[in-house]
Short mmCIF file of C-alpha atoms in Angstrom, two decimals:
data_model
loop_
_atom_site.label_atom_id
_atom_site.label_comp_id
_atom_site.label_asym_id
_atom_site.label_seq_id
_atom_site.Cartn_x
_atom_site.Cartn_y
_atom_site.Cartn_z
CA ALA A 1 -22.60 5.83 0.04
CA GLN A 2 -19.49 3.87 0.89
CA SER A 3 -15.98 5.12 1.38
CA VAL A 4 -12.67 4.07 2.84
CA THR A 5 -10.04 6.12 4.65
CA GLN A 6 -6.45 5.05 5.04
CA LEU A 7 -5.19 6.89 8.07
CA ASP A 8 -1.50 7.03 7.17
CA SER A 9 0.00 8.03 3.85
CA HIS A 10 3.40 6.60 4.88
CA VAL A 11 4.45 4.00 7.45
CA SER A 12 8.09 3.34 8.20
CA VAL A 13 9.30 0.23 10.06
CA SER A 14 12.50 -1.67 10.59
CA GLU A 15 12.92 -5.15 9.18
CA GLY A 16 11.71 -7.74 11.67
CA THR A 17 9.31 -5.41 13.49
CA PRO A 18 5.50 -5.50 13.31
CA VAL A 19 3.53 -3.74 10.59
CA LEU A 20 0.21 -1.95 11.13
CA LEU A 21 -1.59 -0.24 8.25
CA ARG A 22 -4.84 1.39 9.27
CA CYS A 23 -8.10 1.54 7.34
CA ASN A 24 -11.52 2.81 8.37
CA TYR A 25 -14.58 2.36 6.23
CA SER A 26 -18.01 3.86 5.90
CA SER A 27 -20.85 1.69 4.68
CA SER A 28 -24.60 1.68 4.85
CA TYR A 29 -24.66 -2.10 5.14
CA SER A 30 -22.31 -5.00 5.67
CA PRO A 31 -19.42 -4.35 3.32
CA SER A 32 -16.92 -6.47 1.47
CA LEU A 33 -13.43 -5.23 2.23
CA PHE A 34 -10.10 -5.94 0.57
CA TRP A 35 -6.42 -5.11 0.82
CA TYR A 36 -4.34 -4.88 -2.33
CA VAL A 37 -0.59 -4.42 -2.66
CA GLN A 38 1.34 -2.69 -5.43
CA HIS A 39 5.08 -3.18 -5.66
CA PRO A 40 7.11 -0.50 -7.45
CA ASN A 41 6.28 -0.25 -11.14
CA LYS A 42 3.93 -3.20 -10.94
CA GLY A 43 0.19 -3.82 -11.10
CA LEU A 44 -1.98 -4.52 -8.09
CA GLN A 45 -2.34 -7.87 -6.37
CA LEU A 46 -4.95 -9.02 -3.87
CA LEU A 47 -3.59 -9.58 -0.35
CA LEU A 48 -6.79 -10.63 1.36
CA LYS A 49 -10.54 -10.06 1.47
CA TYR A 50 -13.28 -9.98 4.10
CA THR A 51 -16.74 -11.16 3.18
CA SER A 52 -18.39 -11.81 6.59
CA ALA A 53 -17.35 -15.46 6.96
CA ALA A 54 -14.77 -14.66 9.67
CA THR A 55 -13.65 -11.41 11.25
CA LEU A 56 -9.95 -12.34 11.19
CA VAL A 57 -8.79 -12.80 7.65
CA LYS A 58 -5.46 -14.30 6.66
CA GLY A 59 -3.82 -13.33 3.40
CA ILE A 60 -0.69 -13.98 1.45
CA ASN A 61 2.86 -13.32 2.63
CA GLY A 62 1.96 -13.48 6.33
CA PHE A 63 -0.47 -10.54 6.30
CA GLU A 64 -3.78 -10.58 8.10
CA ALA A 65 -6.57 -8.14 8.83
CA GLU A 66 -9.31 -7.96 11.42
CA PHE A 67 -12.79 -6.66 10.70
CA LYS A 68 -14.16 -4.66 13.64
CA LYS A 69 -17.69 -3.52 13.00
CA SER A 70 -17.93 -1.48 16.21
CA GLU A 71 -14.88 0.54 15.14
CA THR A 72 -15.63 0.41 11.39
CA SER A 73 -12.03 -0.63 10.88
CA PHE A 74 -10.14 -3.18 8.79
CA HIS A 75 -6.50 -2.76 9.76
CA LEU A 76 -3.76 -4.76 8.06
CA THR A 77 -1.02 -6.33 10.18
CA LYS A 78 2.04 -8.49 9.88
CA PRO A 79 4.10 -9.73 12.84
CA SER A 80 7.50 -9.23 11.23
CA ALA A 81 8.31 -6.97 8.29
CA HIS A 82 10.53 -8.12 5.46
CA MET A 83 12.37 -5.91 3.01
CA SER A 84 10.22 -7.33 0.21
CA ASP A 85 7.10 -5.92 1.92
CA ALA A 86 8.06 -2.39 0.87
CA ALA A 87 5.20 -1.35 -1.40
CA GLU A 88 2.00 0.67 -1.68
CA TYR A 89 -1.02 -0.82 0.06
CA PHE A 90 -4.62 -0.04 -0.76
CA CYS A 91 -7.73 -0.67 1.30
CA VAL A 92 -10.84 -1.22 -0.82
CA VAL A 93 -14.55 -1.33 -0.03
CA SER A 94 -17.09 -2.67 -2.47
CA ARG A 95 -20.42 -1.07 -3.10
CA THR A 96 -23.29 -1.75 -5.38
CA SER A 97 -25.08 0.64 -7.68
CA GLY A 98 -28.09 -0.47 -9.63
CA GLY A 99 -26.95 -4.06 -9.34
CA SER A 100 -23.38 -3.33 -10.44
CA TYR A 101 -20.33 -4.03 -8.36
CA ILE A 102 -18.08 -1.04 -7.81
CA PRO A 103 -14.85 -1.24 -5.77
CA THR A 104 -13.74 2.02 -4.17
CA PHE A 105 -10.10 2.53 -3.25
CA GLY A 106 -8.46 4.37 -0.40
CA ARG A 107 -5.63 6.76 -1.16
CA GLY A 108 -2.97 4.23 -0.29
CA THR A 109 -0.29 3.76 2.37
CA SER A 110 3.33 3.55 1.39
CA LEU A 111 5.19 1.02 3.54
CA ILE A 112 8.89 1.70 3.95
CA VAL A 113 11.05 -1.03 5.45
CA HIS A 114 14.50 -0.16 6.80
CA PRO A 115 17.26 -2.74 7.11
CA ASP B 1 -2.35 -14.72 -13.65
CA ALA B 2 -5.51 -13.41 -15.24
CA GLY B 3 -5.23 -12.74 -18.95
CA ILE B 4 -5.40 -8.96 -19.15
CA THR B 5 -3.45 -6.95 -21.67
CA GLN B 6 -3.30 -3.19 -21.78
CA SER B 7 -2.03 -1.32 -24.81
CA PRO B 8 -0.05 0.74 -25.29
CA ARG B 9 2.15 0.43 -22.20
CA HIS B 10 3.49 3.94 -22.65
CA LYS B 11 2.11 6.88 -24.60
CA VAL B 12 3.27 10.45 -25.05
CA THR B 13 0.87 12.79 -26.77
CA GLU B 14 0.16 16.47 -27.19
CA THR B 15 -2.62 18.52 -25.66
CA GLY B 16 -5.76 18.47 -27.74
CA THR B 17 -5.16 15.17 -29.51
CA PRO B 18 -7.45 12.16 -29.12
CA VAL B 19 -6.05 9.08 -27.37
CA THR B 20 -7.48 5.57 -27.07
CA LEU B 21 -6.30 3.00 -24.56
CA ARG B 22 -7.23 -0.62 -24.97
CA CYS B 23 -7.89 -3.31 -22.40
CA HIS B 24 -8.19 -6.89 -23.62
CA GLN B 25 -9.14 -9.87 -21.45
CA THR B 26 -9.20 -13.59 -22.15
CA GLU B 27 -11.16 -14.54 -18.99
CA ASN B 28 -14.70 -13.83 -20.23
CA HIS B 29 -15.32 -11.80 -17.07
CA ARG B 30 -18.41 -9.67 -16.91
CA TYR B 31 -17.06 -6.53 -15.24
CA MET B 32 -14.32 -4.30 -16.63
CA TYR B 33 -13.05 -1.09 -15.08
CA TRP B 34 -10.80 1.81 -15.93
CA TYR B 35 -8.96 3.49 -13.08
CA ARG B 36 -6.39 6.25 -13.03
CA GLN B 37 -3.66 6.36 -10.41
CA ASP B 38 -2.17 9.62 -9.23
CA PRO B 39 0.10 10.27 -6.23
CA GLY B 40 -1.92 11.01 -3.11
CA HIS B 41 -5.20 9.97 -4.72
CA GLY B 42 -4.95 6.22 -4.91
CA LEU B 43 -6.96 4.69 -7.73
CA ARG B 44 -10.00 6.57 -8.91
CA LEU B 45 -12.67 5.01 -11.05
CA ILE B 46 -13.19 6.58 -14.48
CA HIS B 47 -15.76 4.29 -16.10
CA TYR B 48 -16.85 0.71 -15.76
CA SER B 49 -18.74 -1.86 -17.77
CA TYR B 50 -21.07 -4.60 -16.58
CA GLY B 51 -21.59 -6.20 -19.97
CA VAL B 52 -21.37 -5.67 -23.71
CA LYS B 53 -22.57 -2.15 -24.48
CA ASP B 54 -23.40 -1.62 -20.80
CA THR B 55 -21.23 1.08 -19.28
CA ASP B 56 -21.50 3.69 -16.58
CA LYS B 57 -19.55 6.61 -15.17
CA GLY B 58 -17.22 6.55 -12.22
CA GLU B 59 -16.12 9.40 -9.99
CA VAL B 60 -13.72 11.07 -12.47
CA SER B 61 -15.40 10.51 -15.84
CA ASP B 62 -15.24 14.05 -17.25
CA GLY B 63 -13.16 14.15 -20.44
CA TYR B 64 -13.30 10.38 -20.91
CA SER B 65 -15.54 8.04 -22.87
CA VAL B 66 -15.60 4.26 -23.13
CA SER B 67 -16.92 1.55 -25.37
CA ARG B 68 -17.38 -2.18 -25.03
CA SER B 69 -18.54 -3.84 -28.23
CA LYS B 70 -17.18 -7.26 -27.28
CA THR B 71 -16.85 -9.04 -23.95
CA GLU B 72 -13.07 -9.10 -24.21
CA ASP B 73 -12.35 -5.47 -25.12
CA PHE B 74 -12.90 -2.27 -23.16
CA LEU B 75 -11.66 0.95 -24.77
CA LEU B 76 -10.98 4.21 -22.97
CA THR B 77 -10.90 7.36 -25.10
CA LEU B 78 -9.66 10.80 -24.21
CA GLU B 79 -11.47 12.91 -26.77
CA SER B 80 -9.09 15.87 -26.44
CA ALA B 81 -6.23 15.14 -24.08
CA THR B 82 -5.23 17.68 -21.44
CA SER B 83 -2.18 17.85 -19.19
CA SER B 84 -4.38 16.98 -16.18
CA GLN B 85 -4.95 13.59 -17.77
CA THR B 86 -1.29 12.68 -17.45
CA SER B 87 -1.51 9.61 -15.25
CA VAL B 88 -1.11 5.87 -15.00
CA TYR B 89 -4.21 4.09 -16.23
CA PHE B 90 -5.16 0.65 -14.99
CA CYS B 91 -7.71 -1.71 -16.38
CA ALA B 92 -9.27 -4.24 -14.02
CA ILE B 93 -11.68 -7.12 -14.47
CA SER B 94 -13.93 -9.08 -12.16
CA PRO B 95 -16.20 -12.10 -12.63
CA GLY B 96 -19.06 -10.17 -11.00
CA GLU B 97 -21.76 -12.77 -10.75
CA MET B 98 -25.10 -11.10 -10.12
CA GLY B 99 -25.72 -10.73 -6.41
CA VAL B 100 -22.19 -11.69 -5.44
CA PHE B 101 -20.38 -8.52 -4.48
CA ASP B 102 -17.22 -9.93 -3.01
CA GLU B 103 -15.36 -10.64 -6.16
CA LYS B 104 -11.74 -9.67 -6.31
CA LEU B 105 -10.23 -7.58 -9.08
CA PHE B 106 -7.56 -8.65 -11.50
CA PHE B 107 -5.40 -5.84 -12.84
CA GLY B 108 -3.53 -5.14 -16.02
CA SER B 109 0.03 -3.83 -15.97
CA GLY B 110 -1.00 -0.24 -16.55
CA THR B 111 -0.50 2.42 -19.22
CA GLN B 112 1.69 5.43 -18.50
CA LEU B 113 0.18 8.37 -20.37
CA SER B 114 1.96 11.72 -20.64
CA VAL B 115 0.14 14.68 -22.17
CA LEU B 116 2.52 17.50 -23.09
#
């Protein structure tokens, strides 16, 4: 079975400071991992995805994430937060069941950015 | 943006009534999913489909049924709505080529359902 745990329900930062959103995963084999972002009252949008080609993955809007197999982690970072980054962020692990592709979501981390 | 339309966008209904939510896609993608989003729970999978008439249960399927008679439409039905089913419902699609399990999801705008 696969699962994903987002370690913080809320993260608060000041504009211009670094962002770290933490995600640990559990997987019986090499997983595919994703980060999605949801701005207030909007649908979800893909930020980035890891599929074993490279451990450091760059996404949109200056976000990146590093896959660390030894730590079973896939933390999302950004060097400098912007007010527009305030949103809900979801870590997602894919799994397969009988040949079907089933994404499983973490509970989400709300990023708050202070001026 | 992927062509996904959810209808209705908002729905208020009474306990015990049947409700059907519709997801329509114009991408001809194989996989379609219904998720519900609740505070503190993230998105939880209700049902998914991997082809016409091919569906399976997710982690919170009790009280819900689905149908997919055409590639483009995936219907979610609450047979007898309860207050615990008040939620935001998202439809998602994915190309899902066989053996390729790194496909990203494309999401609809969501349906806000309130069961009174």
